Coordinates of C-alpha atoms in Angstrom, one line a residue:
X30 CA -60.7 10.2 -86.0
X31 CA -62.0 13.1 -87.2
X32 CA -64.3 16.0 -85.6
X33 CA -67.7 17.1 -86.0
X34 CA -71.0 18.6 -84.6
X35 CA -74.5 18.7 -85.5
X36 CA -77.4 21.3 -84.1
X37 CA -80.9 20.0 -84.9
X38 CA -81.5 20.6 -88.7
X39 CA -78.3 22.6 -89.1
X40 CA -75.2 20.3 -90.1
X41 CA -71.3 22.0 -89.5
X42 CA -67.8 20.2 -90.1
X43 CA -65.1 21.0 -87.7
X44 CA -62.0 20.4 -88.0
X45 CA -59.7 17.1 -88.6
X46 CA -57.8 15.7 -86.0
X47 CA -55.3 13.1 -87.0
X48 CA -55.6 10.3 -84.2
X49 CA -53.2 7.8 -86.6
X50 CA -49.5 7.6 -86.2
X51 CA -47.4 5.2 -87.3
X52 CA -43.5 4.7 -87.3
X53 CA -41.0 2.6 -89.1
X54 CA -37.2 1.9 -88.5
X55 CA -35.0 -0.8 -90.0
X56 CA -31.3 -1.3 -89.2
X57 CA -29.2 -4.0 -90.5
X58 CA -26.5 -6.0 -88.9
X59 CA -25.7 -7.5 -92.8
X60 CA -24.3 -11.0 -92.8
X61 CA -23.4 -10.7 -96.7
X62 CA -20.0 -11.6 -97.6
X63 CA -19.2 -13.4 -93.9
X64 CA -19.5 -17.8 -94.2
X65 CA -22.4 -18.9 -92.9
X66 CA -22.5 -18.9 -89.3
X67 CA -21.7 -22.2 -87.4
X68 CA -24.9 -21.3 -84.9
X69 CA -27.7 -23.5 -84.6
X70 CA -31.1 -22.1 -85.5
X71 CA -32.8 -21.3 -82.2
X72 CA -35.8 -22.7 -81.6
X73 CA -38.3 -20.0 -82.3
X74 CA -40.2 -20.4 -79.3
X75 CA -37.7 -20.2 -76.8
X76 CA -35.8 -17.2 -78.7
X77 CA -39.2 -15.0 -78.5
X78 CA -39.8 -15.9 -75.0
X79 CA -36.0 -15.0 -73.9
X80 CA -36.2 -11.8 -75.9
X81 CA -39.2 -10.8 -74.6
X82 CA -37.9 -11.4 -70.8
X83 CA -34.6 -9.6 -72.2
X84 CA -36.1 -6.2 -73.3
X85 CA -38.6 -6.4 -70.0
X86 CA -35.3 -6.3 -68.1
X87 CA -34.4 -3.3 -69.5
X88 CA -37.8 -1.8 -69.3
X89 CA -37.8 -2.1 -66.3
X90 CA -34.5 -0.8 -65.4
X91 CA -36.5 2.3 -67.4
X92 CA -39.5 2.1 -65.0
X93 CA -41.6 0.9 -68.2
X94 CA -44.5 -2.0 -67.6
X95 CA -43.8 -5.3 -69.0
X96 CA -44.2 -6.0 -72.9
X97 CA -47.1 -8.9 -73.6
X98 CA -46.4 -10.9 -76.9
X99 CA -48.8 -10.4 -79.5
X100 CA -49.5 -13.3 -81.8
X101 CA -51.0 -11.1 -84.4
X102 CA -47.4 -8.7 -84.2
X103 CA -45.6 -12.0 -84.1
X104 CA -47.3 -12.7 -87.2
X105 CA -46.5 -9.4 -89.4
X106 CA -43.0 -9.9 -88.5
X107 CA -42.6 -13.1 -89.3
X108 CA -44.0 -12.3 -92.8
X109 CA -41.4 -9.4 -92.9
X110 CA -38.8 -11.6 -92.0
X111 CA -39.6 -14.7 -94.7
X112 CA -39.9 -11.5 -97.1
X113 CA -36.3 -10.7 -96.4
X114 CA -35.0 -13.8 -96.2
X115 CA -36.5 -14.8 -99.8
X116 CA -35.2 -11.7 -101.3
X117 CA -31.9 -12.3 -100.6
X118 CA -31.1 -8.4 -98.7
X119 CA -31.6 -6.3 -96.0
X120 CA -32.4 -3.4 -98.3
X121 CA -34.9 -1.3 -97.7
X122 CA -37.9 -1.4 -99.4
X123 CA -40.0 0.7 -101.1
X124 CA -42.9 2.9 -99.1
X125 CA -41.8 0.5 -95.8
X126 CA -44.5 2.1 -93.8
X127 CA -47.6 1.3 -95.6
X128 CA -46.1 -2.2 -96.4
X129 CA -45.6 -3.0 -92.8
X130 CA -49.3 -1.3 -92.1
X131 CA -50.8 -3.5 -94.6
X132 CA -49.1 -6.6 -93.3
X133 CA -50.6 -5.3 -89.8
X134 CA -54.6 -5.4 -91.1
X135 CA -53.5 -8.4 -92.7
X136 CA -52.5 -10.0 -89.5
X137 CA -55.5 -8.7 -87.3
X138 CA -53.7 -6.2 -85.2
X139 CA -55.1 -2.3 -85.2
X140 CA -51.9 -0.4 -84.7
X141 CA -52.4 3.3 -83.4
X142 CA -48.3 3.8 -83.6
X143 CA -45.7 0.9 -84.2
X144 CA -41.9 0.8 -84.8
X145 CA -39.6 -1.9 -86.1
X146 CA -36.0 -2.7 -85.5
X147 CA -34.8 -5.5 -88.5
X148 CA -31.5 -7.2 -87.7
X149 CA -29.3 -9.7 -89.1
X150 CA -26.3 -11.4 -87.2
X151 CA -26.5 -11.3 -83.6
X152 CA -27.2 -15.4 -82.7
X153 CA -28.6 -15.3 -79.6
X154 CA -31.3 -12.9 -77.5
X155 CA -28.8 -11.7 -75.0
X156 CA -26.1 -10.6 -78.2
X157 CA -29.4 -8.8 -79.8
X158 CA -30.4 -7.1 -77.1
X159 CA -26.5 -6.0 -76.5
X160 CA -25.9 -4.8 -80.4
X161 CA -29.1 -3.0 -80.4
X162 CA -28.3 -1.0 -77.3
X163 CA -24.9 -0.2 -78.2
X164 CA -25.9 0.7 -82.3
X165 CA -29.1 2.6 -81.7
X166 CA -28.5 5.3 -84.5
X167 CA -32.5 4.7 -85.3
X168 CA -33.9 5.0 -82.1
X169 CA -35.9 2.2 -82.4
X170 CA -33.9 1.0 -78.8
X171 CA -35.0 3.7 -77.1
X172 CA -38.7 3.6 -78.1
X173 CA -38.6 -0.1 -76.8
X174 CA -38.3 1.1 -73.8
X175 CA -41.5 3.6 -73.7
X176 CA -43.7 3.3 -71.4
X177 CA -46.7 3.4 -73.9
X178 CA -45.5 0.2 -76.2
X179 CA -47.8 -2.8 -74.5
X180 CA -47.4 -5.3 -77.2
X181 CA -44.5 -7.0 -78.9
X182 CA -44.0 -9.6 -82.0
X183 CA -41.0 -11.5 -83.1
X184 CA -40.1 -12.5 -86.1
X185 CA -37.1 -15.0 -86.4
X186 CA -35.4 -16.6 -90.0
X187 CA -32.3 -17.0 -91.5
X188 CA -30.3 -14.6 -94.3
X189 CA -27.1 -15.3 -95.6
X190 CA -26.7 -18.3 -93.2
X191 CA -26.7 -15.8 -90.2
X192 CA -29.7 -15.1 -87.9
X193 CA -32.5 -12.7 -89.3
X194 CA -34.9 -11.1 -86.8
X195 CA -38.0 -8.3 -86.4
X196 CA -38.4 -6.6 -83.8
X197 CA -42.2 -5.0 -83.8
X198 CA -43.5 -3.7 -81.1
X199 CA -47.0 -1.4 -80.7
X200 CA -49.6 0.3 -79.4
X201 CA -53.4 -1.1 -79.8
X202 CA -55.7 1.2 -80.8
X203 CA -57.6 0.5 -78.4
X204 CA -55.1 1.0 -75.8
X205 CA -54.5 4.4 -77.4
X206 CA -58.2 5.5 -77.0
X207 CA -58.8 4.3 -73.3
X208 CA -56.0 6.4 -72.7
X209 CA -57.2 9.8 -74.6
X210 CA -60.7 9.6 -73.4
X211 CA -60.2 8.6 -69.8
X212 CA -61.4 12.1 -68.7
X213 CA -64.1 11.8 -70.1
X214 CA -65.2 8.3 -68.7
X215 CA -67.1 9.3 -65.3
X216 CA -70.2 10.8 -67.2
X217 CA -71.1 12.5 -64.1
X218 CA -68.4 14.3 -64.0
X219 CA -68.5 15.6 -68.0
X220 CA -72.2 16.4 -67.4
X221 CA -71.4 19.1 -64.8
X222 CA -68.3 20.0 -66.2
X223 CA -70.8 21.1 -69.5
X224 CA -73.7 22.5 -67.2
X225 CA -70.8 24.8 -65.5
X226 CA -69.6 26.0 -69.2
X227 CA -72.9 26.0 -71.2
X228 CA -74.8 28.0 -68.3
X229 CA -71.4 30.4 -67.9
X230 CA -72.3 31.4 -71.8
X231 CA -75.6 32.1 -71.0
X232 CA -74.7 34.0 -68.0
X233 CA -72.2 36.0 -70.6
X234 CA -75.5 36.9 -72.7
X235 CA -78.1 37.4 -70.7
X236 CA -79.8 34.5 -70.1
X237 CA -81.3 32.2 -67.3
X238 CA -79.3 28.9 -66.2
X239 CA -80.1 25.7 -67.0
X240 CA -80.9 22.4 -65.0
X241 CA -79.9 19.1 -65.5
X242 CA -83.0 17.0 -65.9
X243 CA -82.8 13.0 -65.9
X244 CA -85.5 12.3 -68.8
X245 CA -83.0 14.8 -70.7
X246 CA -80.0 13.0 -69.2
X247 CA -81.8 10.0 -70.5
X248 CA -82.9 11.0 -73.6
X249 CA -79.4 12.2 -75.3
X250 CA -77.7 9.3 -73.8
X251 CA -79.8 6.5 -75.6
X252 CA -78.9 9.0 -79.0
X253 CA -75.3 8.7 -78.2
X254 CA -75.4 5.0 -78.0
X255 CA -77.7 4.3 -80.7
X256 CA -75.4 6.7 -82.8
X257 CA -72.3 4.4 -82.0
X258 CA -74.3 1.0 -82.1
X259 CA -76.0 1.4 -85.4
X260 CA -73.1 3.6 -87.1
X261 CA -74.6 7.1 -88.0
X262 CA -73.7 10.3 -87.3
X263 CA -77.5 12.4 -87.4
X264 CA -80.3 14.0 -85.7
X265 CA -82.9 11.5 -87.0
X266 CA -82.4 8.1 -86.3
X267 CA -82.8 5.0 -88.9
X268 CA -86.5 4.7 -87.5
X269 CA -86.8 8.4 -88.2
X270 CA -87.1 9.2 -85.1
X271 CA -85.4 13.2 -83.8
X272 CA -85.2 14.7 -80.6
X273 CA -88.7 15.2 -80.0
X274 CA -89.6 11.5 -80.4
X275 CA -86.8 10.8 -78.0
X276 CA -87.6 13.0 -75.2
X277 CA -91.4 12.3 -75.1
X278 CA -89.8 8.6 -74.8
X279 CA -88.0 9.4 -71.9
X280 CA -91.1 11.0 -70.1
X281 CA -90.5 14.6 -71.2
X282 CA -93.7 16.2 -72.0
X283 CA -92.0 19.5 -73.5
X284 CA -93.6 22.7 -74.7
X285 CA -90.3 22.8 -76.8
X286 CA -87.2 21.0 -77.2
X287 CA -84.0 20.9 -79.6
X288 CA -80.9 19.2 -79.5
X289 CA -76.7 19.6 -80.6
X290 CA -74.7 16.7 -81.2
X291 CA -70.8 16.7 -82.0
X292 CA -68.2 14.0 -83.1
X293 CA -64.4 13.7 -81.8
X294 CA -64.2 16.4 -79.5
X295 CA -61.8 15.2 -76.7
X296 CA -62.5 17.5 -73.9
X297 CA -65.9 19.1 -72.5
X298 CA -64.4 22.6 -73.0
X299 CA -63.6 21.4 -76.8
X300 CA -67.1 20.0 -77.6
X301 CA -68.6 23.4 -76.0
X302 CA -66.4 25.9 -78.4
X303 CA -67.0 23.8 -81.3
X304 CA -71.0 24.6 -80.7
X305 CA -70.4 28.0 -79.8
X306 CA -68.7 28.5 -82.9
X307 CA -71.3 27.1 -84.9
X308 CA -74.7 30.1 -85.0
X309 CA -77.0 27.0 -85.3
X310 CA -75.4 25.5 -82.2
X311 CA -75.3 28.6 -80.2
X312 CA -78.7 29.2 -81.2
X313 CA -79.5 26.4 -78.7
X314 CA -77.2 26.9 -76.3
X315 CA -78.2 30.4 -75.7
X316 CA -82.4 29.9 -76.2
X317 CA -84.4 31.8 -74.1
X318 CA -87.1 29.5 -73.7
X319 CA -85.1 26.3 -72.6
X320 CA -84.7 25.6 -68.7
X321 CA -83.8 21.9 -68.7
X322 CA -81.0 20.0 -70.6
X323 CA -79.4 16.9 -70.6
X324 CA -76.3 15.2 -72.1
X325 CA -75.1 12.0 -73.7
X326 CA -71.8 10.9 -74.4
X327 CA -70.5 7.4 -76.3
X328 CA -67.4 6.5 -76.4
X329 CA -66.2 3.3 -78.5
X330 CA -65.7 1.2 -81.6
X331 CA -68.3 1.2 -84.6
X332 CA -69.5 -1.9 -85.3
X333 CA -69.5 -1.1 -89.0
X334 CA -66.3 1.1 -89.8
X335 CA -63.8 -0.1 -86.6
X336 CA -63.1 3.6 -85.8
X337 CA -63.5 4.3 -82.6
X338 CA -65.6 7.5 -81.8
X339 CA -66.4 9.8 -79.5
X340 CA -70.4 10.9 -80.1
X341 CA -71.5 13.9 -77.5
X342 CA -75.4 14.9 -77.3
X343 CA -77.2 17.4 -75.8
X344 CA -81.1 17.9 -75.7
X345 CA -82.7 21.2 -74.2
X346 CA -86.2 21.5 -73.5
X347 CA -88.8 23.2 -71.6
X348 CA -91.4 21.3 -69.8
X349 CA -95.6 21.7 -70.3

């Protein structure tokens, strides 16, 4: 997710903000050159459920929430796993991240960060759980047990007559964004939190405060929404409709009117210096004819591209 801003008729790129992380590990437990292991096959089933209740245990004896078992994780692992066991080797393979990130889309699962612990030989949950504890050399034991994994897939198989397994557990993007953005989800809130910062600049130079005004209030939020719905990033909508259209719409017979909108800001205070930054931005924010304002924010996935966004408006008028 990237960042950006718009004043009305002037267009400025901010700067990139990497929202995507991802993380692989792989450890063997190599079976190759031991006979075939005397073990039963576990059932599938029942090995993913005690596993699952196994590394909840030791969550919890971290003070980490439960795991949930994904289907879609379950899925990329078990892929990984038949991979493994058709090649024949535990040996690493080539660009593992974007092989494992590509088996994630393939699955249905939108990973914002995701680790992987691949064993072979342990034959039952509670000797897995035991022999990834005690050999943790990749760490991937330890991030099991963060608080911010919520989902976990299993994959289960066979290599060299031994027990193969993956371990893949996650974090949804949308988990991840409902946790970034959750400042900024009482909209109240935000909009004074702007007023305070937008009217402290215009203090700074000079200039009268602005009110919040609800036709305004309305007027920007419908842009932020329809921004998000219909996938666009612009001050005239698809109808070719702009701010002036939009106010008048909300009941705002204005004498004049303009309007600043930004993308991927996180904070209030970062969506405010991005503008100020900006002379066609500032230009708004510090016009002396403007008395009123208002402010939209939308937050969520586009229907078109999956990102998720966050889309901030602001529309500054003065009445008839």
């Amino acid at each position: 997710m990237g960042s950006r801003c718009l004043a009305f008729a002037v267009a400025v790129a901010a700067n990139t903000l990497t929202v995507f992380a991802s993380i692989s590990y792989a450890s063997g437990y190599e079976a190759a050159g031991a006979p075939p292991s005397d073990h039963a096959a576990p059932d599938p089933e029942s090995l993913r459920r005690e596993l699952l209740r196994r590394l909840d245990d030791e969550r919890a004896a971290a003070g980490a929430p439960p795991l949930r078992l994904s289907a879609a994780l379950s899925r990329a692992a078990q892929q990984h796993v038949d991979e493994v066991a058709a090649s024949g080797s535990l040996r690493r393979e080539h660009r593992p991240e974007q092989v494992m990130e590509q088996r994630l889309r393939e699955a249905g699962y939108d990973a914002h960060q995701w680790a992987e612990n691949l064993m072979s030989g342990p034959p039952s949950a509670a000797q897995l759980v035991a022999a990834w504890r005690r050999d943790d050399s990749d760490g991937t034991f330890r991030r099991v047990l963060e608080p911010a994994y919520t989902d976990l897939g299993i994959g289960v198989g066979r290599l060299a007559g031994a027990p193969l397994y993956s371990i893949l557990f996650a974090v949804p993007e949308s988990a991840a964004f409902a946790r970034e953005t959750a400042a900024l989800r009482d909209r109240e809130r935000v909009r004074a939190e702007l007023l305070t910062l937008i009217n402290a600049e215009r203090h700074r130079a000079g200039r009268q405060p602005l009110a919040l005004d609800a036709r305004l209030d309305a007027a920007a939020q419908r842009h932020a929404d329809d921004m998000l719905a219909r996938s666009y990033f612009a001050h005239r909508d698809p109808d070719g409709k702009t701010v002036r259209d939009r106010a008048r719409a909300a009941g705002f017979d204005w004498s004049a009117v303009g309007e600043n909108i930004a993308e991927g800001q996180q904070s209030v205070r970062e969506v405010v210096e991005s503008w100020m930054h900006s002379s066609g931005h500032r230009e708004n924010i510090l016009d002396r004819r403007y008395t009123r304002t208002g402010v939209g924010l939308a937050l969520g996935r586009d229907p078109k591209t999956g990102e998720y966004r966050i889309l901030w408006v602001q529309t500054f008028g003065l009445p008839r």
